[in-house]
């Protein structure tokens, strides 16, 4: 089944009037399954999670389980986690190190690059090569795999566009979050938890909902943990959109890149690395426009966040970055995979402090994240009923009655895409427009890869 | 790397794995048992400020994540990542936050019940200290919703000056049994 949006309704959505039921509707989710998650690039793992040959993690794209494995040749492969014989799940752990994967059912054995190398009783059961040529069989690879800044993406869609085309201008922002130094970043985690809310709410929140910060997270200001979330400073920030990336910024005032980064707790070598390695567009956004990116959602469901936290009574500020995948389980349940992200070449002391800054604010116990989860749960519950089917939500911030923009994009911004000053829901609307484009398009082609030679 | 990397100290699990439990009648065992039950009473009663008074100023409070791992280089199923890796400052901030009017995760307040069982006590290297292992089952109900959370784990604590009025919790390591937590957040203490 597929949900059908009439042209009228689609136009409403594009104008910022959102049917409330899309946040808890089985039919909508069933369509998303094919047209969003079956079409887009999906994040699976970070290269630093599998640093050694033989390392692997097991991850999903919705219901499809994949082994993300580094082979003896150092290459990363994404292999469908199903034995070619009777369909048993091959790797049942979350992670490990193995040269081979052996099926627990009948013992078919694969090398960690996916090739079938062992079949018990090969001669007796199959007549050897006359009945089954092992070298002609390999674990089914994901239809498309690409790596960018350590992020391993796969797609169920064999016709998906090249990753760099898909990212567009978002690539610069991904480099801001993930490539600030020659050593790159390492990730720790993920913390995993699941709860009863719809994945779109989180994706949209990280798109640029700086409007919720002063209210939802008022307690953080009251206990002096993150002074930058004050309404004024949020207002001085804004939002950015570039390619399939959508995010918010903090207003960070005047000053050099070095002064600004030192003020939020980056050690000298981290500042120097950033000055050298960040894209020019990002440095200009920070220095010339006074905007420091604070969050981003890469369409559809991968998000990033960067802020700084007061980690002691002396007022020491320490920055932290997190990356999270909002993995839908159903229309009303989402599993969060949340990683802590830090420069691989940072000192142990900095890693330790930044790690603490992360745990205090985000992740399963994070004081910011706790309150978001609470809100999203209530929203999802309320979207389930009959009344929600006749309610369209007002997501029109930044638009006047005649649909003109309240403010124009920042003319002085030199990077890809668009930066808007202050509170606005331009990004949430544009993210939802992308979603709608996918939902209105035909189902993507079925993957054509087969295990037969 | 771990959030505890900079903190030397005794290996709590080694004490439990290699030591011999104190007898049930040992005053230190009885004092430790009473401490844990009283602590649960304070937390279930939301007397968080009183709970802070039970903590040593140099407390290390840690709840690592669990993973299901196999393979030669990955035999340890507890990674260098935690749900909590707290010191006194961050625990105090969490308590301060719960005291504001904007801690939505606990508004309305959870009804919690902490069941503390299977207590085993071991002599610690420092005189007057004990290492205590206990099981915890935390039941958390919220509002009129049926999304009740039940979380189970084993705690290993270091209690200082256990038989005196000055008894304080100095270390806590909580190993939860879930790799994927079936709850919206951890806005509660174990």
Coordinates of C-alpha atoms in Angstrom, one line a residue:
Chain A
X1 CA 0.0 0.0 0.0
X2 CA 1.1 3.6 -0.5
X3 CA -0.2 6.8 0.9
X4 CA -1.4 9.2 -1.7
X5 CA -1.1 12.9 -1.3
X6 CA -3.4 14.9 -3.4
X7 CA -1.9 17.9 -5.2
X8 CA -3.9 20.1 -2.9
X9 CA -2.5 18.5 0.2
X10 CA 1.0 18.4 -1.2
X11 CA 0.8 22.2 -1.8
X12 CA -0.4 22.7 1.7
X13 CA 2.6 20.8 3.0
X14 CA 4.9 22.9 0.9
X15 CA 3.3 26.0 2.4
X16 CA 4.0 24.8 5.9
X17 CA 0.7 23.2 6.8
X18 CA 1.5 19.7 7.9
X19 CA -1.1 16.9 8.3
X20 CA -0.5 15.9 12.0
X21 CA -1.1 12.2 11.4
X22 CA 2.1 11.8 9.4
X23 CA 3.9 11.5 12.7
X24 CA 2.1 8.3 13.6
X25 CA 0.5 6.6 10.6
X26 CA 1.2 3.0 9.5
X27 CA 0.4 3.7 5.9
X28 CA 2.8 6.6 5.8
X29 CA 5.5 4.5 7.3
X30 CA 4.9 1.7 4.9
X31 CA 5.4 4.2 2.0
X32 CA 8.5 5.7 3.7
X33 CA 10.0 2.3 3.9
X34 CA 10.2 2.0 0.1
X35 CA 10.4 5.6 -1.0
X36 CA 12.6 7.2 1.7
X37 CA 14.7 4.4 3.1
X38 CA 14.6 2.3 0.0
X39 CA 15.8 5.2 -2.1
X40 CA 18.3 7.3 -0.2
X41 CA 21.8 6.9 1.1
X42 CA 21.8 5.4 4.6
X43 CA 24.5 5.8 7.1
X44 CA 25.7 2.5 8.6
X45 CA 29.0 2.9 10.4
X46 CA 32.1 5.1 10.9
X47 CA 35.4 3.8 9.6
X48 CA 37.0 4.2 13.1
X49 CA 34.6 1.6 14.4
X50 CA 36.3 -1.1 12.4
X51 CA 40.0 0.0 12.3
X52 CA 41.6 -3.4 11.9
X53 CA 41.4 -6.0 9.2
X54 CA 38.6 -8.4 10.2
X55 CA 36.8 -5.9 12.4
X56 CA 33.1 -5.7 11.7
X57 CA 29.9 -4.2 13.0
X58 CA 26.3 -5.4 12.3
X59 CA 23.9 -2.6 11.3
X60 CA 20.5 -2.2 9.7
X61 CA 18.7 -0.3 7.1
X62 CA 15.2 -0.7 8.6
X63 CA 14.8 -4.5 8.6
X64 CA 17.8 -5.4 6.4
X65 CA 20.8 -6.5 8.4
X66 CA 24.2 -5.8 7.0
X67 CA 27.7 -6.8 8.1
X68 CA 30.0 -3.8 7.7
X69 CA 33.4 -5.5 7.5
X70 CA 37.0 -4.5 6.9
X71 CA 38.7 -7.2 4.9
X72 CA 42.3 -8.4 5.1
X73 CA 42.9 -6.0 2.1
X74 CA 41.7 -3.0 4.3
X75 CA 38.7 -2.4 2.1
X76 CA 35.3 -1.8 3.8
X77 CA 32.4 -4.0 2.5
X78 CA 28.7 -3.9 3.2
X79 CA 27.3 -7.5 3.0
X80 CA 23.7 -8.6 3.5
X81 CA 23.8 -10.6 6.7
X82 CA 22.0 -13.7 5.4
X83 CA 23.4 -17.1 4.5
X84 CA 23.0 -18.0 0.8
X85 CA 21.9 -21.5 1.7
X86 CA 18.9 -21.4 4.0
X87 CA 18.7 -17.8 4.9
X88 CA 20.1 -17.9 8.4
X89 CA 21.4 -14.6 9.9
X90 CA 25.2 -15.1 9.7
X91 CA 26.5 -12.6 12.3
X92 CA 24.4 -12.4 15.4
X93 CA 26.7 -10.2 17.5
X94 CA 26.8 -6.4 17.2
X95 CA 30.5 -6.3 16.5
X96 CA 33.5 -8.5 16.4
X97 CA 36.7 -9.4 14.6
X98 CA 36.7 -12.5 12.3
X99 CA 38.5 -13.7 9.2
X100 CA 35.4 -15.8 8.4
X101 CA 31.7 -15.9 9.1
X102 CA 30.3 -19.3 9.7
X103 CA 26.6 -20.0 9.5
X104 CA 25.3 -21.5 12.7
X105 CA 22.7 -23.6 10.8
X106 CA 24.6 -25.9 8.4
X107 CA 28.1 -24.4 8.6
X108 CA 28.5 -22.7 5.2
X109 CA 31.5 -20.4 5.7
X110 CA 32.4 -17.1 4.1
X111 CA 35.6 -15.1 4.1
X112 CA 35.1 -11.6 5.6
X113 CA 35.1 -10.2 2.0
X114 CA 31.9 -12.2 1.4
X115 CA 33.3 -15.1 -0.7
X116 CA 31.9 -18.6 0.1
X117 CA 34.9 -20.7 1.0
X118 CA 33.5 -23.6 3.1
X119 CA 30.6 -26.0 2.5
X120 CA 30.5 -29.0 4.8
X121 CA 30.4 -32.4 3.0
X122 CA 31.0 -30.6 -0.2
X123 CA 31.8 -33.8 -2.1
X124 CA 29.2 -36.0 -0.5
X125 CA 26.3 -33.6 -0.5
X126 CA 26.9 -31.7 -3.7
X127 CA 29.2 -33.9 -5.7
X128 CA 31.9 -31.2 -5.2
X129 CA 32.2 -28.6 -7.9
X130 CA 29.9 -30.6 -10.2
X131 CA 27.0 -29.5 -8.0
X132 CA 28.2 -26.3 -6.3
X133 CA 31.1 -24.1 -7.3
X134 CA 32.0 -22.2 -4.1
X135 CA 33.9 -19.5 -5.9
X136 CA 30.8 -18.5 -7.8
X137 CA 28.9 -17.6 -4.6
X138 CA 29.3 -14.6 -2.3
X139 CA 27.3 -12.9 0.4
X140 CA 25.0 -10.4 -1.3
X141 CA 26.6 -6.9 -1.3
X142 CA 24.6 -3.8 -0.6
X143 CA 23.5 -2.4 -4.0
X144 CA 25.6 0.8 -3.5
X145 CA 28.3 1.7 -1.0
X146 CA 30.4 4.8 -0.6
X147 CA 32.5 6.3 2.1
X148 CA 32.9 10.1 2.8
X149 CA 34.9 11.5 5.7
X150 CA 34.9 8.1 7.4
X151 CA 31.1 7.8 7.1
X152 CA 30.1 4.5 5.5
X153 CA 26.9 4.9 3.5
X154 CA 24.9 2.2 1.7
X155 CA 21.8 2.3 -0.4
X156 CA 19.2 -0.3 -1.2
X157 CA 18.6 1.6 -4.4
X158 CA 20.9 0.4 -7.2
X159 CA 20.1 3.7 -9.2
X160 CA 21.0 6.0 -6.3
X161 CA 23.0 9.0 -7.4
X162 CA 26.7 9.2 -6.5
X163 CA 27.1 10.2 -2.8
X164 CA 28.8 13.5 -3.5
X165 CA 25.9 14.5 -5.8
X166 CA 23.5 13.4 -3.1
X167 CA 25.2 15.5 -0.4
X168 CA 25.7 18.6 -2.6
X169 CA 26.7 21.5 -0.4
X170 CA 26.2 19.4 2.7
X171 CA 29.6 18.0 2.1
X172 CA 31.2 21.2 3.4
X173 CA 29.2 20.9 6.6
X174 CA 30.0 17.2 7.0
X175 CA 33.7 18.2 6.8
X176 CA 33.0 20.8 9.6
X177 CA 31.7 18.0 11.9
X178 CA 34.0 15.2 10.7
X179 CA 37.2 16.4 9.2
X180 CA 38.8 19.1 11.3
X181 CA 42.3 17.5 11.4
X182 CA 44.6 15.4 9.3
X183 CA 44.0 12.5 11.7
X184 CA 40.2 12.7 11.2
X185 CA 37.7 11.8 13.8
X186 CA 37.0 8.8 15.9
X187 CA 33.6 7.8 17.2
X188 CA 32.8 6.1 20.5
X189 CA 29.6 4.2 21.1
X190 CA 27.0 3.9 20.0
X191 CA 24.7 4.2 22.9
X192 CA 21.5 2.6 21.7
X193 CA 18.0 3.0 23.0
X194 CA 14.5 2.9 21.6
X195 CA 11.3 4.6 22.5
X196 CA 7.8 5.4 21.2
X197 CA 8.3 8.4 18.9
X198 CA 8.3 8.9 15.1
X199 CA 11.7 9.3 13.5
X200 CA 10.8 12.5 11.5
X201 CA 10.4 14.5 14.6
X202 CA 14.0 14.1 15.6
X203 CA 15.2 14.6 12.0
X204 CA 13.3 17.9 11.8
X205 CA 14.4 19.1 15.2
X206 CA 18.1 18.8 14.3
X207 CA 17.3 20.6 11.0
X208 CA 17.2 23.9 12.7
X209 CA 14.7 24.1 15.5
X210 CA 16.6 26.7 17.5
X211 CA 13.2 28.0 18.5
X212 CA 12.7 25.1 21.0
X213 CA 16.0 25.5 22.7
X214 CA 15.3 28.4 25.1
X215 CA 12.1 26.8 26.2
X216 CA 12.5 23.0 26.1
X217 CA 16.0 23.3 27.5
X218 CA 15.4 26.2 29.9
X219 CA 16.7 24.0 32.8
X220 CA 20.1 23.9 31.2
X221 CA 20.4 27.6 31.4
X222 CA 19.1 27.6 35.0
X223 CA 21.9 25.3 36.2
X224 CA 24.5 27.2 34.1
X225 CA 25.5 24.2 32.1
X226 CA 25.3 25.7 28.6
X227 CA 25.2 29.5 28.7
X228 CA 25.0 29.7 24.9
X229 CA 21.4 28.5 24.7
X230 CA 20.0 31.8 26.0
X231 CA 17.3 33.0 23.7
X232 CA 19.3 36.0 22.7
X233 CA 22.2 34.0 21.5
X234 CA 20.0 31.6 19.7
X235 CA 18.3 34.5 18.0
X236 CA 21.7 35.9 17.0
X237 CA 22.3 32.5 15.3
X238 CA 20.2 31.1 12.5
X239 CA 19.9 28.2 10.1
X240 CA 21.7 26.9 7.1
X241 CA 20.6 24.7 4.2
X242 CA 23.1 23.2 1.7
X243 CA 22.3 20.3 -0.5
X244 CA 20.6 17.6 1.6
X245 CA 22.0 19.1 4.8
X246 CA 19.9 21.3 7.1
X247 CA 21.1 22.8 10.3
X248 CA 21.1 25.5 13.0
X249 CA 23.9 27.8 14.1
X250 CA 24.8 29.8 17.2
X251 CA 25.5 33.5 16.9
X252 CA 29.2 33.7 18.0
X253 CA 29.9 37.4 17.4
X254 CA 33.0 39.0 16.1
X255 CA 36.6 37.9 16.3
X256 CA 39.1 35.6 14.5
X257 CA 38.5 31.9 14.1
X258 CA 41.3 31.3 16.6
X259 CA 39.7 33.5 19.3
X260 CA 36.3 32.0 18.9
X261 CA 37.4 28.4 19.0
X262 CA 39.7 29.0 22.0
X263 CA 36.8 30.7 23.8
X264 CA 34.7 27.5 23.6
X265 CA 37.5 25.3 24.9
X266 CA 39.5 24.0 21.9
X267 CA 43.1 23.4 22.7
X268 CA 45.7 25.2 20.5
X269 CA 46.6 22.3 18.2
X270 CA 42.8 21.6 17.6
X271 CA 42.3 25.3 16.7
X272 CA 45.3 25.2 14.3
X273 CA 44.0 22.0 12.7
X274 CA 40.6 23.5 12.1
X275 CA 42.0 26.7 10.7
X276 CA 43.9 24.6 8.2
X277 CA 41.5 21.8 7.4
X278 CA 38.0 23.2 7.5
X279 CA 36.5 24.3 4.1
X280 CA 36.8 28.0 3.3
X281 CA 33.0 28.3 3.2
X282 CA 32.8 27.1 6.9
X283 CA 35.6 29.4 8.1
X284 CA 33.9 32.3 6.3
X285 CA 30.6 31.5 7.9
X286 CA 32.1 31.5 11.3
X287 CA 34.4 34.5 11.0
X288 CA 32.6 36.8 8.5
X289 CA 29.0 36.0 9.3
X290 CA 29.5 35.1 13.1
X291 CA 27.6 31.8 12.8
X292 CA 28.9 28.6 14.3
X293 CA 27.0 25.5 13.1
X294 CA 25.4 23.7 16.0
X295 CA 23.4 21.0 14.5
X296 CA 22.6 19.3 11.2
X297 CA 20.3 16.6 9.7
X298 CA 21.6 15.0 6.5
X299 CA 18.4 13.8 4.8
X300 CA 16.8 11.7 5.8
X301 CA 17.8 10.5 9.3
X302 CA 21.4 11.2 10.2
X303 CA 22.1 14.1 12.5
X304 CA 25.0 15.9 14.1
X305 CA 25.4 18.3 17.0
X306 CA 28.2 20.5 18.3
X307 CA 28.1 22.6 21.4
X308 CA 30.2 23.5 24.4
X309 CA 29.5 22.7 28.0
X310 CA 30.5 24.1 31.4
X311 CA 32.2 21.0 33.0
X312 CA 33.2 22.3 36.4
X313 CA 32.4 25.0 39.0
X314 CA 35.3 27.1 37.7
X315 CA 33.3 27.6 34.5
X316 CA 35.6 25.6 32.2
X317 CA 34.0 25.3 28.7
X318 CA 34.6 22.1 26.8
X319 CA 33.2 21.5 23.3
X320 CA 31.7 18.2 22.2
X321 CA 30.3 16.6 19.0
X322 CA 27.8 13.9 18.6
X323 CA 26.4 12.0 15.6
X324 CA 23.2 10.1 15.7
X325 CA 21.1 7.9 13.5
X326 CA 17.4 7.9 14.0
X327 CA 16.6 4.4 12.9
X328 CA 12.8 3.8 12.6
X329 CA 11.4 0.6 13.9
X330 CA 7.8 1.6 13.0
X331 CA 5.6 4.6 12.6
X332 CA 5.6 5.0 16.4
X333 CA 9.0 3.7 17.5
X334 CA 12.5 4.8 16.8
X335 CA 15.9 3.4 17.9
X336 CA 18.6 5.9 18.5
X337 CA 22.2 5.1 17.7
X338 CA 24.2 7.9 19.3
X339 CA 28.0 8.3 19.0
X340 CA 30.4 10.6 20.7
X341 CA 32.8 12.1 18.1
X342 CA 36.3 13.5 18.9
X343 CA 39.5 14.3 17.0
X344 CA 41.5 11.1 16.7
X345 CA 44.7 12.9 17.4
X346 CA 43.4 14.8 20.5
X347 CA 45.1 14.3 23.8
X348 CA 43.6 11.7 26.2
X349 CA 42.8 14.5 28.6
X350 CA 40.8 16.5 26.1
X351 CA 39.0 13.3 24.9
X352 CA 38.1 12.5 28.5
X353 CA 36.7 16.0 29.2
X354 CA 34.8 16.2 25.9
X355 CA 33.4 12.7 26.5
X356 CA 32.0 14.0 29.9
X357 CA 30.6 17.1 28.2
X358 CA 28.8 14.7 25.8
X359 CA 27.4 12.5 28.5
X360 CA 26.1 15.4 30.5
X361 CA 24.2 16.9 27.6
X362 CA 23.3 14.3 25.0
X363 CA 22.9 10.5 24.6
X364 CA 20.7 8.2 26.7
X365 CA 21.2 10.1 29.9
X366 CA 22.0 13.6 28.5
X367 CA 20.2 16.4 30.1
X368 CA 19.3 18.0 26.8
X369 CA 18.2 14.8 25.1
X370 CA 16.1 13.6 28.0
X371 CA 13.7 16.5 27.6
X372 CA 13.5 16.2 23.8
X373 CA 12.6 12.5 24.1
X374 CA 9.8 13.3 26.5
X375 CA 8.3 15.8 24.0
X376 CA 8.6 13.6 21.0
X377 CA 6.9 10.7 22.8
X378 CA 3.9 12.9 23.7
X379 CA 3.7 14.3 20.2
X380 CA 3.7 10.8 18.6
X381 CA 1.1 9.6 21.0
X382 CA -1.2 12.6 20.2
X383 CA -0.7 12.2 16.5
X384 CA -2.3 8.7 16.5
X385 CA -5.9 9.4 16.8
X386 CA -8.9 10.5 14.7
X387 CA -8.7 14.2 15.5
X388 CA -5.0 14.4 14.4
X389 CA -6.3 13.4 10.9
X390 CA -8.3 16.6 10.6
X391 CA -5.6 18.9 12.0
X392 CA -2.9 20.5 9.9
X393 CA 0.0 21.8 12.0
X394 CA 1.4 25.3 11.6
X395 CA 5.0 25.1 10.5
X396 CA 5.0 28.5 8.8
X397 CA 7.6 30.4 10.9
X398 CA 9.4 32.8 8.7
X399 CA 6.6 33.1 6.1
X400 CA 4.1 35.9 5.9
X401 CA 0.4 35.3 5.1
X402 CA 1.1 35.9 1.4
X403 CA 3.9 33.3 1.6
X404 CA 6.6 35.9 1.2
X405 CA 9.6 35.3 3.4
X406 CA 9.8 37.4 6.6
X407 CA 13.6 37.7 6.0
X408 CA 15.8 37.2 3.0
X409 CA 18.8 34.8 3.2
X410 CA 22.0 36.3 4.4
X411 CA 23.5 38.1 1.3
X412 CA 27.0 38.1 2.8
X413 CA 27.2 34.3 3.2
X414 CA 29.7 32.9 0.7
X415 CA 29.2 29.2 1.1
X416 CA 26.9 26.7 -0.6
X417 CA 23.2 26.9 0.0
X418 CA 21.5 29.4 2.2
X419 CA 21.9 30.9 5.6
X420 CA 18.9 32.6 7.4
X421 CA 19.3 34.9 10.4
X422 CA 17.2 34.2 13.5
X423 CA 14.3 31.8 14.2
X424 CA 12.6 30.3 11.2
X425 CA 11.1 27.0 10.0
X426 CA 12.4 27.4 6.4
X427 CA 14.6 24.3 7.0
X428 CA 11.9 22.1 8.4
X429 CA 9.7 23.0 5.5
X430 CA 12.4 22.3 3.0
X431 CA 13.3 19.0 4.6
X432 CA 9.7 18.0 4.5
X433 CA 9.6 19.1 0.8
X434 CA 12.4 16.6 0.1
X435 CA 10.4 14.0 2.0
X436 CA 7.3 14.8 0.0
X437 CA 9.3 14.6 -3.3
X438 CA 10.4 11.1 -2.4
X439 CA 6.9 10.1 -1.2
X440 CA 5.3 11.3 -4.4
X441 CA 7.8 9.6 -6.7
X442 CA 7.4 6.0 -7.8
X443 CA 8.9 3.2 -5.8
X444 CA 12.6 2.9 -6.6
X445 CA 13.8 -0.1 -8.6
X446 CA 14.3 -3.3 -6.8
X447 CA 17.9 -4.2 -6.3
X448 CA 19.0 -6.4 -9.1
X449 CA 22.0 -7.9 -7.4
X450 CA 21.7 -11.7 -7.0
X451 CA 23.9 -14.3 -5.4
X452 CA 23.9 -16.5 -8.6
X453 CA 26.9 -16.1 -10.7
Chain B
X1 CA 40.2 5.8 26.3
X2 CA 37.5 6.1 28.9
X3 CA 36.0 8.9 30.9
X4 CA 37.6 7.2 33.9
X5 CA 41.0 7.0 32.2
X6 CA 42.6 9.6 34.4
X7 CA 41.4 8.1 37.7
X8 CA 43.6 5.5 39.3
X9 CA 42.0 3.3 41.9
X10 CA 41.1 -0.2 42.8
X11 CA 39.6 -2.5 40.3
X12 CA 36.2 -3.2 41.9
X13 CA 35.4 -6.2 39.7
X14 CA 38.7 -7.8 40.6
X15 CA 37.9 -7.5 44.3
X16 CA 34.6 -9.2 43.8
X17 CA 36.0 -11.9 41.5
X18 CA 38.9 -12.8 43.6
X19 CA 37.7 -12.0 47.1
X20 CA 35.7 -14.1 49.6
X21 CA 32.4 -12.5 50.7
X22 CA 32.0 -11.3 54.2
X23 CA 29.7 -13.4 56.3
X24 CA 26.0 -12.4 56.6
X25 CA 26.6 -11.5 60.3
X26 CA 29.6 -9.3 59.7
X27 CA 28.9 -5.8 60.9
X28 CA 30.4 -4.4 57.7
X29 CA 28.0 -6.5 55.6
X30 CA 25.0 -5.4 57.6
X31 CA 26.0 -1.8 57.5
X32 CA 26.5 -1.9 53.7
X33 CA 23.2 -3.6 53.2
X34 CA 21.4 -1.0 55.3
X35 CA 23.2 1.8 53.4
X36 CA 22.0 0.5 50.0
X37 CA 18.4 0.1 51.2
X38 CA 18.4 3.5 52.7
X39 CA 19.9 5.0 49.6
X40 CA 17.1 3.4 47.5
X41 CA 14.5 4.8 49.8
X42 CA 15.9 8.3 49.3
X43 CA 16.0 7.9 45.5
X44 CA 12.5 6.4 45.3
X45 CA 11.3 9.3 47.5
X46 CA 12.9 11.8 45.2
X47 CA 15.0 13.1 48.1
X48 CA 17.9 13.8 45.7
X49 CA 19.7 16.4 47.7
X50 CA 19.8 14.0 50.7
X51 CA 21.1 11.4 48.3
X52 CA 24.0 13.7 47.3
X53 CA 24.9 13.8 50.9
X54 CA 25.7 10.1 50.8
X55 CA 28.2 10.6 48.0
X56 CA 32.0 11.1 48.5
X57 CA 33.2 14.4 46.9
X58 CA 35.6 12.3 44.7
X59 CA 32.8 9.9 43.6
X60 CA 33.2 8.1 40.3
X61 CA 29.8 6.9 39.0
X62 CA 29.9 4.8 35.8
X63 CA 27.4 2.9 33.7
X64 CA 29.1 1.5 30.6
X65 CA 27.1 0.4 27.6
X66 CA 26.8 -3.2 26.8
X67 CA 27.4 -4.8 23.4
X68 CA 27.3 -8.3 22.1
X69 CA 30.7 -8.9 20.7
X70 CA 32.7 -11.9 19.5
X71 CA 36.1 -12.4 18.1
X72 CA 39.7 -12.6 19.4
X73 CA 40.3 -8.9 19.7
X74 CA 36.9 -8.0 21.0
X75 CA 36.4 -10.3 24.0
X76 CA 35.3 -7.6 26.4
X77 CA 31.7 -6.8 25.9
X78 CA 31.8 -3.5 27.7
X79 CA 33.1 -0.7 25.5
X80 CA 34.8 2.6 26.3
X81 CA 31.4 4.3 26.2
X82 CA 28.9 4.8 29.0
X83 CA 25.4 5.8 29.7
X84 CA 26.8 7.7 32.7
X85 CA 30.4 8.6 33.6
X86 CA 29.8 11.1 36.3
X87 CA 31.7 12.9 39.0
X88 CA 30.3 14.9 41.9
X89 CA 29.9 18.0 39.9
X90 CA 27.9 16.4 37.1
X91 CA 25.7 14.4 39.5
X92 CA 25.0 17.6 41.5
X93 CA 24.1 19.4 38.2
X94 CA 21.7 16.6 37.4
X95 CA 20.1 16.9 40.8
X96 CA 19.9 20.7 40.5
X97 CA 18.2 20.3 37.1
X98 CA 15.5 18.0 38.6
X99 CA 14.8 20.8 41.0
X100 CA 14.0 23.3 38.3
X101 CA 10.5 23.7 36.8
X102 CA 11.7 22.8 33.3
X103 CA 13.0 19.2 33.7
X104 CA 10.4 17.8 31.4
X105 CA 11.8 14.3 31.4
X106 CA 10.6 14.1 35.0
X107 CA 7.5 16.2 34.7
X108 CA 5.3 14.6 35.9
X109 CA 7.8 12.8 38.2
X110 CA 8.4 9.1 37.6
X111 CA 7.2 6.7 40.2
X112 CA 10.2 4.5 40.8
X113 CA 10.8 1.4 42.8
X114 CA 14.4 0.2 43.3
X115 CA 14.7 -3.5 44.3
X116 CA 18.1 -4.1 45.7
X117 CA 19.0 -7.8 46.2
X118 CA 21.8 -10.4 46.1
X119 CA 24.1 -8.3 48.2
X120 CA 27.6 -9.6 48.7
X121 CA 30.3 -7.6 50.6
X122 CA 34.1 -7.9 50.3
X123 CA 36.9 -6.4 52.3
X124 CA 38.5 -3.5 50.4
X125 CA 42.3 -2.7 50.5
X126 CA 41.6 0.4 52.6
X127 CA 40.7 -0.2 56.2
X128 CA 37.1 0.5 57.0
X129 CA 36.1 0.3 53.2
X130 CA 34.1 -2.4 51.6
X131 CA 33.3 -3.4 48.0
X132 CA 29.6 -4.3 47.7
X133 CA 28.0 -6.1 44.9
X134 CA 24.2 -5.8 44.5
X135 CA 21.5 -6.5 42.0
X136 CA 19.2 -3.7 41.1
X137 CA 15.8 -3.9 39.4
X138 CA 14.5 -0.4 38.7
X139 CA 10.8 0.0 37.9
X140 CA 9.8 3.3 36.4
X141 CA 6.3 4.4 35.7
X142 CA 5.3 7.7 34.2
X143 CA 2.0 9.6 34.3
X144 CA -1.0 7.5 33.1
X145 CA 1.0 6.0 30.3
X146 CA 1.8 2.3 30.0
X147 CA 5.3 2.8 28.8
X148 CA 6.8 1.5 32.0
X149 CA 10.5 0.9 32.0
X150 CA 12.1 -2.0 33.8
X151 CA 15.9 -2.0 33.9
X152 CA 18.0 -4.7 35.6
X153 CA 21.7 -4.7 36.4
X154 CA 24.5 -5.5 38.8
X155 CA 26.2 -2.7 40.8
X156 CA 29.6 -2.8 42.3
X157 CA 30.2 -0.1 44.8
X158 CA 33.0 1.1 47.0
X159 CA 31.7 2.3 50.4
X160 CA 34.0 4.2 52.7
X161 CA 33.9 4.1 56.5
X162 CA 31.1 1.7 56.2
X163 CA 30.3 1.1 59.8
X164 CA 30.2 4.7 60.8
X165 CA 27.8 7.6 60.4
X166 CA 30.3 9.0 57.8
X167 CA 29.7 6.1 55.4
X168 CA 29.9 7.5 51.8
X169 CA 29.6 6.0 48.3
X170 CA 32.9 6.5 46.6
X171 CA 32.7 4.4 43.4
X172 CA 29.8 2.8 41.6
X173 CA 30.0 0.7 38.5
X174 CA 26.6 -0.4 37.1
X175 CA 26.4 -3.1 34.5
X176 CA 23.0 -3.1 32.9
X177 CA 21.7 -6.2 31.2
X178 CA 20.4 -4.4 28.0
X179 CA 22.4 -3.5 25.0
X180 CA 19.5 -1.5 23.6
X181 CA 17.7 0.3 26.4
X182 CA 13.9 -0.1 26.1
X183 CA 13.2 3.4 27.5
X184 CA 13.0 6.9 26.3
X185 CA 15.8 8.2 28.5
X186 CA 17.8 7.6 31.6
X187 CA 16.6 10.5 33.8
X188 CA 17.0 8.3 36.8
X189 CA 19.9 7.2 39.0
X190 CA 20.9 3.6 39.7

